Structure formats: C-alpha cells, structure tokens
Amino acid sequence: MALCLALLLCALAPRALGENTGGSRARSCADVRQFYGSKGFGTSAVPHSELSGEHLRVCPQGYTCCTSEMEEQLSNMSRQEVEKLVREAGRSLQTSLQNQYRSFDGYFLELLNRSEYSLLHSLRSTEGQHYAQNAHVFRDLYSDLRDHYRGNGVNLEEALNDLWARLLEQFLRASDPQRDMGDDFLECASKQADLLRPFGDAPRDLKLKAIRTFVVARSFRQGLLVSAEVVRKVSQVPLSPECNNAIMRLTYCPQCRGLVDIKPCTSYCRNVMKGCLANQADLDTEWGNLVDAMLQVAERFKGASGVEMFVLALSAHLSDAVLSMQENAEVFSSKVLQACGSPGETNVGSSLSEEIRAQGKVHVEDQATAGGRLEKLVMDTCRKLKDMQQYWTQLPNALCKVTAGAANEENCWNGVAQARYLPQVMGDGLANQINNPEVEIDITKPDMTVRQQIMQLKITTNRLKNAFDGNDVDFLDTSDDISGSGSGMCHGDLCHHDPRLSIPRTDQPNIFAYPAEKKGVRGSGNKTILCSVLLVLSLITVLLQR
C-alpha cells in the first residue's frame, strides 16, 4: 500500500512543482524569443514552446526554450561580456596609473630642464669666454641625469665623477693653453684634486644628495609604470572553460528556463566570480605591498629636503662648485704644476665677484618659491593608490554589481531554480576555491601570466624599499613604452568603459550556512529527487512492516 502511494505521489509531483509533462501543454517561449533577438541573434532558432532539455550541456536539463545552438551562442556571449568587463575595469585602473605617471614624469623632466637652463644662463653671465668650454660638460651631465632617471643604464656616481674630471681637464687646459695634457699628467692632476679639493665639498655633497634624490624619483616612476603594466597584462588573462560554463549558468541559463527578468543571487554571483578570478585575486598581497612601498617612498618628496627642492637647487650647487674652483685656481694650479710637471704660465681668468655669486643665489631662491608642485602630484597619486589597494579582491564584487545588480535574495536565480542561494561564499584567491560549489578549479595549476606579474611586483617593491633607504638599485626600464601600442593605451573611444563598473572598498560579503550539493545537479528538476526520496521511504516502510 505504501509503495503504491509513493508511485501515485511521483505521478503528481510534476504538477505540484509546476513542471511540464508530456501530456501537459508546454509554456510559450515568446519572452525568450524577444530576449534572444535583443542580443542580436536570429529568432528563427528559438522554439515556439518549451522543449525537453536533455540536449543541454551547460544549463540544468529541465524544460527549456534553448536549443543546443542557442546555448552555445549564449555561452560564448557570456564569456565575451565578462572578459570585456574585466578588461574595462583594468583599463580604467591602468589609465589612472598612466595619467599619474605622465604628470609625475613630465613635471620631473621639466624640473631638470629648468635646472639646466638656470645653470647655463648663470654660467653664460659669469664665465664669459669660458662659458663655451664648460657648457657642453654640463649639458652632458643633465643628459646623463635624464637617462639615469629613465633607467637607461647610466650609473649616476660615474656620471658625476666624469663631470669633475672633465671640468678639471677644461680648467687645466684653460690655465696653460700651450701645455700638452697627456694621460700621465691628467692622472697626476686628478690625484692632486683628491687632496686639494678645488671644487670644495660639492663632489661629496652632490653625490650623496643626487643619488638619494634620483633613486627615489626613478623608483617612483618605475612603480607607476610597472603597476600599470601588471594591470594591463592580468586584465587580458582569458577565462578557463570551466569558468565559461559557470558564467553561462549564472547569466543566461535562467533565460533558457524562461526566467527572462530574474536576477542572479548576489552570493551565487560572488562564488562564480571569485572562482573565475581566483588567480587574479592572488595578486592582492604583492599589489598591497607595492602600494605600501610607493606610499613610503612618497615621503621622500615632502618638505625642504624633498626631491623637488634638490632638483631646483642643483644648478646652484654646480655653480658654487665652479665658483670654488675659480677662487682656488691660482693655488691649485701652482701645486698641480709643481707636483706633475715644470711650472708654466697660468691664465686662469678672474674670480667671480660676490655680486655675481649673490645674483646666482637670488635666481635659485626665486625658483624655490615656485616649488611644491611635485609634492602635490605625488600626494595626489598616493590618494589614488590607496583607493586601488584592494582592487583585485574587490573586482568580483564590482562585476557582480553589474551582473546581478540589486537582486531579491529570496527570489533570485541560484543556478538551478528561482530561489534563495544558500552555499557559503568562498574566500579570495586560488587556495580558497577548493570547495567552490560553482566553478571547478585545479588549485595546483596557477595561471603562469599572473604568477609572472606577482614576481614583477615583488621585484619592484624590493627596489622601492631600497630607494627609500637611500640605496641605489641598478635596473633597466624594461616596461613597454607608456605611449606605445604595447602599453595598452587608449585612443579616442577605445577608452570608453561602463560607468557602472567601479571598485569600492567594501566589507566582506555575508556568509550563509548551506549543505553545498548543488554543483553536480544536471537533472530535469526537483521532481526526480522527490520521487526518489518517496520511493526509498516507501521501501523502508514496507521492510519495517515485515
């Protein structure tokens, strides 16, 4: 009797659950036809009424308005749409970093240009006939400073040593134009310069300050370049096939069920996106470390001893060095000639007057009053860096705001039916996806592109920390040209991105308790499960009665 009752209930279950049977009238697919056409597909492929869904490979196999062809087309579209959202979010962040880079780089080079102009203008006014002899030496120095800043392989200490050696040679040639300056004589004169210090304290002071200043500026520039390049490369990582299926079930499988207007459950969407972007989320630690290091280095741009003030005052330091040499000319020349060869007639030119020295200082002080812009640029960059520090872990939430929107959590698509989503939301990163109920992920096979960028972040962070400590780091600028096609720069409408997509700093999503079993469901709905349960219970009842 119990077994018969169970069979009767199984027969009535489809009606109780609202499913179609072979004898009931199939629901119309008119809404699905309209939806499918709005996506740019031909509506002739849409059946007029629901079909049995055994042919579906991704969506749950209940009654459906989707053919195999429709499922494949919608699956491809869902992948393209999510990959586009990821790229647009990355492009927005990349563009922000590139704009910060341009502002910083452009103004720092402007400072160098102003410093060079100030120095050459001062030398032209004070050295007269000797200006042409020394001008190219200083131009070469500023060229080396720019190359060093750009990471083009110029050793700054060697460049400064070369400056003093060339100035010394120019001075000696000017002091005795008739003398043959051989290598032995110049080497001897250099040794005397080490003892007599004709340039005063300038060589030692400039070396310490210049290395500290340019290492900080160069590393900050490199940090902006690398971070933008990391975003570009990681944002282009394609979705895996398993992720593609999960995205399809999230976005378009409800439409195949005729649930055209239903939104995915937010927690369900988060699990899908956290699984699909698990590798990207693994950037979070090193990305945060890079931002922290950038913020730390930014402190070196503040105040009177900051980067901008030194660059503005550089021309004054060099001018003072030339002045010191001219004031010590007679004594130095005499001692060099005594130590390195027979005395000759000296013609060192007149020393600069105190009036000219004062004019040079006034010019530099006028420049210093215009300072502070670089510090403001860096502080503005720091604020933006703080806002983007949690970008990679907040990206799934941002995508779900576009995909799921403000879903009714009690009446949303949970991947199987229109009901509440109960599984627990997974944590961030690849290791936390081992039990993800929505996306099958092999956590032992991380994405190599992402791993390479994690290593790049580590290297750059280490360089920034060394720069903060005042240690020079020898590295070449291997990033793509910021203005080239390889940098992912936007031109015109290519920079357009969805204004809805933003990465807010929010709390972690809510956690729900749930027996996570939905992942493997591929049946024709709840009726099969209910029938099975009833049959088992009936058999148990019969056995107990015996």
Coordinates of C-alpha atoms in Angstrom, one line a residue:
M1 CA 0.0 0.0 0.0
A2 CA 2.8 2.4 0.9
L3 CA 4.6 1.6 -2.3
C4 CA 1.5 2.4 -4.4
L5 CA 1.0 5.6 -2.5
A6 CA 4.6 6.7 -3.3
L7 CA 4.1 5.9 -7.0
L8 CA 1.0 8.0 -7.0
L9 CA 2.8 10.9 -5.4
C10 CA 5.6 10.7 -8.0
A11 CA 3.0 10.9 -10.8
L12 CA 1.5 14.0 -9.2
A13 CA 4.9 15.6 -8.4
P14 CA 5.4 17.3 -11.7
R15 CA 2.1 19.2 -11.4
A16 CA 2.9 20.1 -7.8
L17 CA 6.3 21.5 -8.9
G18 CA 5.0 23.4 -11.9
E19 CA 7.0 21.3 -14.4
N20 CA 5.7 20.4 -17.8
T21 CA 5.0 16.8 -18.7
G22 CA 4.4 15.1 -22.0
G23 CA 0.7 15.4 -21.5
S24 CA 0.6 19.0 -20.3
R25 CA 0.7 22.0 -22.5
A26 CA 4.3 23.4 -22.9
R27 CA 4.8 27.0 -22.0
S28 CA 5.3 29.6 -24.7
C29 CA 8.9 30.8 -25.5
A30 CA 7.7 34.3 -26.6
D31 CA 9.7 36.1 -23.9
V32 CA 12.8 34.1 -24.6
R33 CA 12.4 34.8 -28.4
Q34 CA 12.2 38.6 -27.6
F35 CA 15.3 38.4 -25.3
Y36 CA 17.3 36.3 -27.8
G37 CA 16.6 38.7 -30.6
S38 CA 17.6 41.7 -28.4
K39 CA 21.1 40.1 -28.2
G40 CA 21.5 40.3 -31.9
F41 CA 20.6 36.7 -32.8
G42 CA 18.1 35.4 -35.3
T43 CA 14.8 34.4 -33.6
S44 CA 14.1 31.6 -36.0
A45 CA 16.3 29.4 -33.9
V46 CA 14.0 29.8 -30.9
P47 CA 11.3 27.2 -30.4
H48 CA 7.7 28.3 -30.0
S49 CA 7.3 26.3 -26.9
E50 CA 9.4 24.6 -24.3
L51 CA 11.4 21.5 -25.2
S52 CA 12.7 18.7 -23.0
G53 CA 16.2 19.7 -22.0
E54 CA 18.2 16.5 -22.4
H55 CA 20.3 18.2 -25.1
L56 CA 21.6 20.9 -22.8
R57 CA 25.3 20.6 -21.9
V58 CA 25.7 23.6 -19.5
C59 CA 22.3 24.6 -18.2
P60 CA 20.2 22.4 -15.9
Q61 CA 18.3 19.9 -18.1
G62 CA 14.8 20.8 -17.2
Y63 CA 12.3 22.0 -19.8
T64 CA 13.8 24.8 -21.8
C65 CA 13.4 27.3 -24.6
C66 CA 17.1 26.9 -25.6
T67 CA 18.3 24.6 -28.3
S68 CA 21.9 23.4 -28.3
E69 CA 22.8 26.1 -30.8
M70 CA 21.3 28.8 -28.6
E71 CA 23.1 27.5 -25.6
E72 CA 26.4 27.6 -27.3
Q73 CA 25.9 31.1 -28.7
L74 CA 24.8 32.5 -25.3
S75 CA 27.7 30.7 -23.6
N76 CA 30.2 32.4 -26.0
M77 CA 28.4 35.8 -25.4
S78 CA 28.5 35.4 -21.6
R79 CA 32.3 34.8 -21.7
Q80 CA 32.9 37.7 -24.0
E81 CA 30.8 40.0 -21.9
V82 CA 32.5 39.1 -18.6
E83 CA 36.0 39.3 -20.2
K84 CA 35.1 42.7 -21.5
L85 CA 34.0 43.9 -18.1
V86 CA 37.3 42.7 -16.6
R87 CA 39.3 44.5 -19.4
E88 CA 37.3 47.7 -18.9
A89 CA 37.8 47.7 -15.2
G90 CA 41.5 47.1 -15.8
R91 CA 41.7 49.7 -18.5
S92 CA 40.1 52.3 -16.1
L93 CA 42.7 51.5 -13.4
Q94 CA 45.5 51.4 -16.0
T95 CA 44.5 54.7 -17.4
S96 CA 44.5 56.3 -14.0
L97 CA 48.0 55.0 -13.3
Q98 CA 49.3 56.1 -16.7
N99 CA 47.9 59.6 -16.1
Q100 CA 49.7 59.8 -12.8
Y101 CA 52.8 58.6 -14.4
R102 CA 52.6 61.2 -17.2
S103 CA 52.0 64.0 -14.7
F104 CA 54.9 62.9 -12.5
D105 CA 57.3 62.1 -15.3
G106 CA 56.5 65.3 -17.3
Y107 CA 57.0 67.6 -14.4
F108 CA 60.2 65.9 -13.1
L109 CA 61.7 66.3 -16.6
E110 CA 60.5 69.9 -16.6
L111 CA 62.4 70.5 -13.3
L112 CA 65.5 69.1 -14.9
N113 CA 65.1 71.3 -17.9
R114 CA 64.6 74.4 -15.7
S115 CA 67.7 73.4 -13.6
E116 CA 69.8 73.0 -16.7
Y117 CA 68.6 76.3 -18.2
S118 CA 69.3 78.1 -14.9
L119 CA 72.8 76.8 -14.7
L120 CA 73.8 77.5 -18.3
H121 CA 72.2 81.0 -18.0
S122 CA 74.3 81.7 -14.9
L123 CA 77.5 80.4 -16.5
R124 CA 76.9 82.5 -19.6
S125 CA 76.6 85.6 -17.4
T126 CA 79.6 84.9 -15.1
E127 CA 82.1 82.9 -17.1
G128 CA 82.1 84.9 -20.3
Q129 CA 84.7 83.4 -22.7
H130 CA 85.0 80.2 -20.6
Y131 CA 81.2 79.5 -21.0
A132 CA 81.6 77.7 -24.3
Q133 CA 84.3 75.5 -22.9
N134 CA 82.2 74.2 -19.9
A135 CA 78.7 74.4 -21.3
H136 CA 78.8 71.1 -23.1
V137 CA 80.2 69.4 -20.0
F138 CA 77.1 70.4 -18.0
R139 CA 74.8 69.5 -20.9
D140 CA 76.2 66.0 -20.9
L141 CA 75.7 65.8 -17.2
Y142 CA 72.0 66.7 -17.5
S143 CA 71.6 64.2 -20.3
D144 CA 73.1 61.5 -18.0
L145 CA 70.7 62.6 -15.3
R146 CA 67.8 62.1 -17.6
D147 CA 69.0 58.7 -18.8
H148 CA 69.6 57.6 -15.2
Y149 CA 66.1 58.7 -14.2
R150 CA 64.6 56.8 -17.1
G151 CA 66.5 53.6 -16.2
N152 CA 68.7 53.7 -19.3
G153 CA 71.7 52.1 -17.7
V154 CA 73.6 55.3 -16.6
N155 CA 75.5 55.0 -13.3
L156 CA 74.9 58.3 -11.6
E157 CA 78.1 58.2 -9.4
E158 CA 80.2 57.5 -12.5
A159 CA 78.5 60.4 -14.3
L160 CA 79.3 62.8 -11.5
N161 CA 82.9 61.6 -11.3
D162 CA 83.2 62.2 -15.0
L163 CA 81.8 65.7 -14.6
W164 CA 84.5 66.7 -12.1
A165 CA 87.2 65.1 -14.2
R166 CA 86.2 66.9 -17.3
L167 CA 85.8 70.2 -15.5
L168 CA 89.3 69.7 -14.1
E169 CA 90.7 69.0 -17.5
Q170 CA 89.0 72.0 -19.0
F171 CA 90.3 74.2 -16.2
L172 CA 93.9 72.9 -16.7
R173 CA 93.8 73.5 -20.4
A174 CA 92.5 77.0 -19.9
S175 CA 95.2 77.7 -17.3
D176 CA 98.0 76.7 -19.7
P177 CA 96.8 76.5 -23.3
Q178 CA 100.3 75.7 -24.7
R179 CA 100.8 72.7 -22.5
D180 CA 100.4 69.1 -23.8
M181 CA 97.9 67.5 -21.4
G182 CA 98.9 63.8 -21.6
D183 CA 97.2 61.0 -19.7
D184 CA 100.0 60.8 -17.1
F185 CA 99.7 64.5 -16.3
L186 CA 95.9 64.4 -16.1
E187 CA 96.1 61.3 -13.8
C188 CA 98.5 63.1 -11.6
A189 CA 96.4 66.2 -11.5
S190 CA 93.4 64.1 -10.5
K191 CA 95.2 62.8 -7.5
Q192 CA 96.1 66.3 -6.5
A193 CA 92.4 67.2 -6.8
D194 CA 91.6 64.5 -4.3
L195 CA 93.9 66.1 -1.8
L196 CA 93.3 69.8 -2.6
R197 CA 89.6 69.6 -3.3
P198 CA 89.4 72.5 -5.8
F199 CA 85.6 72.1 -6.0
G200 CA 85.1 72.3 -2.3
D201 CA 82.6 70.0 -0.8
A202 CA 80.4 69.9 -3.9
P203 CA 81.6 66.5 -5.2
R204 CA 80.9 64.7 -2.0
D205 CA 77.6 66.5 -1.1
L206 CA 76.2 66.3 -4.6
K207 CA 77.0 62.6 -4.9
L208 CA 75.1 61.8 -1.7
K209 CA 72.1 64.0 -2.4
A210 CA 71.8 63.3 -6.1
I211 CA 71.9 59.5 -5.7
R212 CA 69.3 59.7 -2.9
T213 CA 67.1 62.1 -5.0
F214 CA 67.3 60.4 -8.3
V215 CA 66.9 56.9 -6.9
V216 CA 63.7 58.0 -5.2
A217 CA 62.3 59.7 -8.4
R218 CA 63.4 56.8 -10.6
S219 CA 61.9 54.1 -8.4
F220 CA 58.6 56.0 -8.0
R221 CA 58.4 56.4 -11.8
Q222 CA 59.1 52.7 -12.2
G223 CA 56.5 51.8 -9.7
L224 CA 53.8 53.6 -11.7
L225 CA 55.0 52.0 -14.9
V226 CA 55.1 48.5 -13.6
S227 CA 51.8 48.7 -11.8
A228 CA 50.0 49.9 -15.0
E229 CA 51.7 47.2 -17.0
V230 CA 50.7 44.5 -14.5
V231 CA 47.1 45.6 -14.7
R232 CA 47.2 45.5 -18.5
K233 CA 48.6 42.0 -18.7
V234 CA 46.5 40.5 -15.9
S235 CA 43.2 42.0 -17.2
Q236 CA 43.8 40.2 -20.5
V237 CA 44.0 36.7 -19.0
P238 CA 41.2 34.6 -20.7
L239 CA 38.6 32.7 -18.7
S240 CA 39.0 29.0 -18.4
P241 CA 36.5 26.6 -20.0
E242 CA 35.2 25.6 -16.5
C243 CA 34.7 29.3 -15.7
N244 CA 33.0 29.9 -19.0
N245 CA 30.4 27.2 -18.1
A246 CA 29.9 28.8 -14.7
I247 CA 29.4 32.2 -16.2
M248 CA 26.8 30.8 -18.6
R249 CA 24.9 29.1 -15.8
L250 CA 25.0 32.4 -13.9
T251 CA 23.9 34.8 -16.7
Y252 CA 21.9 33.1 -19.4
C253 CA 20.7 29.7 -18.1
P254 CA 17.7 31.4 -16.3
Q255 CA 16.7 32.9 -19.7
C256 CA 16.7 29.4 -21.2
R257 CA 14.3 28.4 -18.4
G258 CA 12.0 31.3 -19.4
L259 CA 13.1 33.4 -16.4
V260 CA 13.9 36.4 -18.5
D261 CA 13.6 39.1 -15.9
I262 CA 15.1 37.2 -12.9
K263 CA 18.5 38.4 -11.5
P264 CA 21.2 36.0 -10.3
C265 CA 21.6 35.8 -6.5
T266 CA 24.4 38.0 -5.3
S267 CA 26.1 35.4 -3.2
Y268 CA 25.9 32.9 -6.1
C269 CA 27.4 35.5 -8.4
R270 CA 30.2 36.1 -5.9
N271 CA 31.1 32.5 -5.8
V272 CA 31.2 32.3 -9.6
M273 CA 33.4 35.5 -9.9
K274 CA 35.7 34.5 -7.0
G275 CA 36.3 31.2 -8.7
C276 CA 36.8 32.7 -12.2
L277 CA 39.1 35.5 -10.8
A278 CA 40.9 33.4 -8.2
N279 CA 44.3 33.7 -9.9
Q280 CA 43.9 37.5 -10.2
A281 CA 43.0 37.7 -6.5
D282 CA 46.3 36.1 -5.7
L283 CA 47.9 39.4 -6.7
D284 CA 46.4 41.1 -3.7
T285 CA 49.3 40.6 -1.2
E286 CA 52.1 41.8 -3.5
W287 CA 49.9 44.5 -5.0
G288 CA 49.3 45.8 -1.5
N289 CA 53.0 45.6 -0.7
L290 CA 53.8 47.6 -3.8
V291 CA 51.3 50.3 -2.9
D292 CA 52.7 50.4 0.7
A293 CA 56.2 50.8 -0.7
M294 CA 55.1 53.6 -3.1
L295 CA 53.4 55.4 -0.2
Q296 CA 56.6 55.1 1.8
V297 CA 58.8 56.4 -1.0
A298 CA 56.4 59.3 -1.4
E299 CA 57.6 60.6 2.0
R300 CA 60.9 61.5 0.3
F301 CA 59.1 64.1 -1.8
K302 CA 58.0 66.2 1.2
G303 CA 59.5 69.3 2.7
A304 CA 62.5 71.4 2.1
S305 CA 64.8 68.4 1.8
G306 CA 62.5 66.7 -0.8
V307 CA 63.2 65.8 -4.4
E308 CA 61.8 68.9 -6.0
M309 CA 63.8 71.3 -3.8
F310 CA 67.1 69.5 -4.6
V311 CA 66.5 69.5 -8.4
L312 CA 65.7 73.2 -8.3
A313 CA 68.8 73.9 -6.2
L314 CA 71.0 71.6 -8.3
S315 CA 72.1 74.4 -10.6
A316 CA 73.2 76.5 -7.6
H317 CA 75.3 73.5 -6.2
L318 CA 77.0 73.2 -9.6
S319 CA 77.5 76.9 -9.9
D320 CA 79.0 77.0 -6.5
A321 CA 81.4 74.2 -7.4
V322 CA 82.6 76.2 -10.5
L323 CA 83.0 79.3 -8.3
S324 CA 85.0 77.4 -5.7
M325 CA 87.3 76.1 -8.5
Q326 CA 87.9 79.6 -9.8
E327 CA 88.6 81.0 -6.3
N328 CA 91.1 78.3 -5.7
A329 CA 92.5 78.5 -9.2
E330 CA 96.0 80.0 -8.5
V331 CA 96.8 77.8 -5.5
F332 CA 95.6 74.7 -7.1
S333 CA 97.3 75.3 -10.5
S334 CA 100.6 76.1 -8.8
K335 CA 100.5 72.9 -6.7
V336 CA 99.5 70.7 -9.7
L337 CA 102.3 72.1 -11.9
Q338 CA 104.7 71.6 -9.1
A339 CA 103.7 68.0 -8.5
C340 CA 103.0 67.0 -12.0
G341 CA 105.4 68.9 -14.2
S342 CA 107.5 72.1 -14.6
P343 CA 105.7 75.3 -13.8
G344 CA 104.2 77.2 -16.8
E345 CA 102.5 80.4 -17.3
T346 CA 99.0 80.4 -15.8
N347 CA 96.0 82.1 -17.2
V348 CA 93.0 81.1 -15.0
G349 CA 90.8 84.1 -15.6
S350 CA 89.3 86.4 -13.0
S351 CA 87.4 85.1 -10.0
L352 CA 83.7 85.7 -9.7
S353 CA 82.8 88.7 -7.6
E354 CA 80.5 88.5 -4.6
E355 CA 77.9 90.4 -6.5
I356 CA 77.7 87.7 -9.2
R357 CA 77.6 85.0 -6.5
A358 CA 74.6 86.8 -4.9
Q359 CA 72.9 87.1 -8.3
G360 CA 73.1 83.3 -8.8
K361 CA 71.7 82.7 -5.4
V362 CA 68.8 85.1 -5.9
H363 CA 67.9 83.3 -9.1
V364 CA 67.7 79.9 -7.4
E365 CA 65.7 81.3 -4.5
D366 CA 63.2 82.7 -7.0
Q367 CA 62.9 79.2 -8.4
A368 CA 62.5 77.6 -5.0
T369 CA 59.4 79.8 -4.3
A370 CA 57.7 78.0 -7.2
G371 CA 58.3 74.6 -5.6
G372 CA 55.8 72.2 -4.2
R373 CA 54.0 71.1 -7.3
L374 CA 55.9 67.8 -7.5
E375 CA 55.0 67.0 -3.9
K376 CA 51.3 67.8 -4.6
L377 CA 51.4 65.5 -7.6
V378 CA 52.9 62.7 -5.6
M379 CA 50.4 63.1 -2.8
D380 CA 47.5 63.0 -5.3
T381 CA 49.0 59.8 -6.7
C382 CA 49.1 58.4 -3.1
R383 CA 45.4 59.0 -2.6
K384 CA 44.6 57.2 -5.8
L385 CA 47.0 54.3 -4.8
K386 CA 45.2 53.9 -1.5
D387 CA 41.8 53.7 -3.3
M388 CA 43.1 51.0 -5.6
Q389 CA 44.9 48.9 -3.0
Q390 CA 42.2 46.3 -2.7
Y391 CA 41.4 46.3 -6.4
W392 CA 42.0 42.6 -7.1
T393 CA 39.9 41.2 -4.2
Q394 CA 37.1 43.7 -4.8
L395 CA 36.9 43.0 -8.5
P396 CA 34.5 40.1 -8.2
N397 CA 32.1 42.2 -6.1
A398 CA 32.3 45.0 -8.7
L399 CA 31.5 42.6 -11.5
C400 CA 28.5 41.2 -9.6
K401 CA 27.1 44.7 -9.2
V402 CA 26.9 44.8 -12.9
T403 CA 25.8 41.2 -13.5
A404 CA 23.5 40.6 -10.6
G405 CA 22.6 44.2 -9.7
A406 CA 20.2 44.6 -6.7
A407 CA 18.8 41.1 -6.7
N408 CA 16.0 40.0 -4.4
E409 CA 17.9 37.4 -2.4
E410 CA 14.7 35.5 -1.6
N411 CA 13.6 35.3 -5.2
C412 CA 16.7 35.1 -7.5
W413 CA 18.4 32.7 -9.8
N414 CA 20.6 30.3 -7.8
G415 CA 21.9 28.3 -10.6
V416 CA 19.2 25.7 -10.6
A417 CA 15.9 27.4 -9.8
Q418 CA 14.3 30.7 -8.8
A419 CA 15.0 30.5 -5.0
R420 CA 17.4 31.7 -2.3
Y421 CA 21.1 30.8 -2.7
L422 CA 22.4 29.0 0.4
P423 CA 26.0 27.9 -0.1
Q424 CA 28.8 29.8 1.8
V425 CA 30.7 32.4 -0.2
M426 CA 34.3 31.4 -0.8
G427 CA 37.3 33.4 0.3
D428 CA 39.7 35.2 -2.1
G429 CA 42.5 33.5 -4.0
L430 CA 43.2 30.2 -5.7
A431 CA 43.7 28.2 -2.5
N432 CA 40.2 29.1 -1.2
Q433 CA 38.4 27.7 -4.2
I434 CA 39.0 24.0 -3.5
N435 CA 35.4 23.7 -2.3
N436 CA 33.8 26.3 -4.6
P437 CA 30.4 24.8 -5.5
E438 CA 30.1 26.7 -8.8
V439 CA 33.5 26.5 -10.5
E440 CA 35.7 23.5 -10.9
I441 CA 39.3 24.7 -10.3
D442 CA 42.5 22.8 -10.1
I443 CA 44.3 24.8 -7.4
T444 CA 47.6 23.1 -8.2
K445 CA 47.8 24.7 -11.6
P446 CA 48.0 28.5 -11.2
D447 CA 47.9 30.8 -14.2
M448 CA 51.5 31.5 -15.3
T449 CA 50.8 35.0 -16.6
V450 CA 49.5 36.0 -13.2
R451 CA 52.5 34.3 -11.4
Q452 CA 54.9 36.2 -13.6
Q453 CA 53.2 39.5 -12.7
I454 CA 53.3 38.6 -9.0
M455 CA 57.1 38.2 -9.3
Q456 CA 57.3 41.5 -11.1
L457 CA 55.5 43.2 -8.3
K458 CA 57.9 41.6 -5.7
I459 CA 61.0 42.9 -7.6
T460 CA 59.6 46.4 -8.0
T461 CA 58.6 46.5 -4.3
N462 CA 62.1 45.5 -3.3
R463 CA 63.6 48.3 -5.4
L464 CA 61.2 50.8 -3.9
K465 CA 62.3 49.7 -0.4
N466 CA 65.9 50.1 -1.3
A467 CA 65.2 53.5 -2.7
F468 CA 63.5 54.6 0.5
D469 CA 66.6 53.5 2.4
G470 CA 68.8 55.6 0.1
N471 CA 70.4 52.6 -1.7
D472 CA 70.9 52.8 -5.4
V473 CA 69.5 49.8 -7.4
D474 CA 70.8 49.1 -10.8
F475 CA 67.9 48.2 -13.1
L476 CA 66.8 48.9 -16.6
D477 CA 63.4 50.1 -17.6
T478 CA 62.0 47.0 -19.3
S479 CA 58.4 48.1 -19.3
D480 CA 56.7 48.8 -22.6
D481 CA 56.8 52.4 -23.8
I482 CA 54.0 54.1 -22.0
S483 CA 53.0 55.9 -25.2
G484 CA 53.3 52.8 -27.4
S485 CA 50.8 50.3 -28.6
G486 CA 52.2 47.7 -26.3
S487 CA 51.2 49.7 -23.2
G488 CA 47.5 49.3 -23.8
M489 CA 47.0 53.0 -24.2
C490 CA 43.5 54.1 -25.1
H491 CA 42.9 56.4 -28.0
G492 CA 39.6 58.1 -28.6
D493 CA 36.6 55.9 -28.0
L494 CA 38.7 52.9 -27.1
C495 CA 38.9 54.2 -23.5
H496 CA 35.2 54.1 -23.1
H497 CA 34.2 51.9 -20.2
D498 CA 31.0 51.0 -18.4
P499 CA 30.4 53.8 -15.8
R500 CA 28.6 51.3 -13.6
L501 CA 31.7 49.4 -13.0
S502 CA 33.7 50.7 -10.0
I503 CA 35.8 49.0 -7.4
P504 CA 34.6 50.3 -4.0
R505 CA 36.2 49.4 -0.7
T506 CA 33.6 47.4 1.0
D507 CA 33.4 44.8 3.7
Q508 CA 33.5 41.1 3.1
P509 CA 30.2 39.6 1.8
N510 CA 27.8 37.9 4.1
I511 CA 28.4 34.2 4.9
F512 CA 25.5 31.8 4.6
A513 CA 25.3 28.2 6.0
Y514 CA 24.4 25.6 3.5
P515 CA 24.8 22.0 2.6
A516 CA 26.8 22.6 -0.6
E517 CA 25.5 20.0 -3.0
K518 CA 24.2 22.0 -6.0
K519 CA 27.3 21.8 -8.1
G520 CA 26.6 18.4 -9.7
V521 CA 22.9 18.9 -10.4
R522 CA 22.2 18.3 -14.0
G523 CA 18.8 16.5 -13.8
S524 CA 15.4 17.5 -15.1
G525 CA 14.4 19.4 -11.9
N526 CA 13.4 18.6 -8.3
K527 CA 10.7 16.1 -9.4
T528 CA 13.3 13.3 -9.8
I529 CA 14.8 13.9 -6.4
L530 CA 11.3 14.0 -4.7
C531 CA 10.3 10.8 -6.4
S532 CA 13.5 9.0 -5.4
V533 CA 13.0 10.1 -1.8
L534 CA 9.4 8.9 -1.7
L535 CA 10.3 5.5 -3.2
V536 CA 13.1 5.0 -0.7
L537 CA 10.8 5.9 2.2
S538 CA 8.1 3.6 0.9
L539 CA 10.5 0.7 0.6
I540 CA 11.8 1.3 4.1
T541 CA 8.2 1.3 5.4
V542 CA 7.4 -2.0 3.7
L543 CA 10.6 -3.6 5.1
L544 CA 9.8 -2.4 8.6
Q545 CA 6.2 -3.8 8.4
R546 CA 7.7 -7.2 7.6

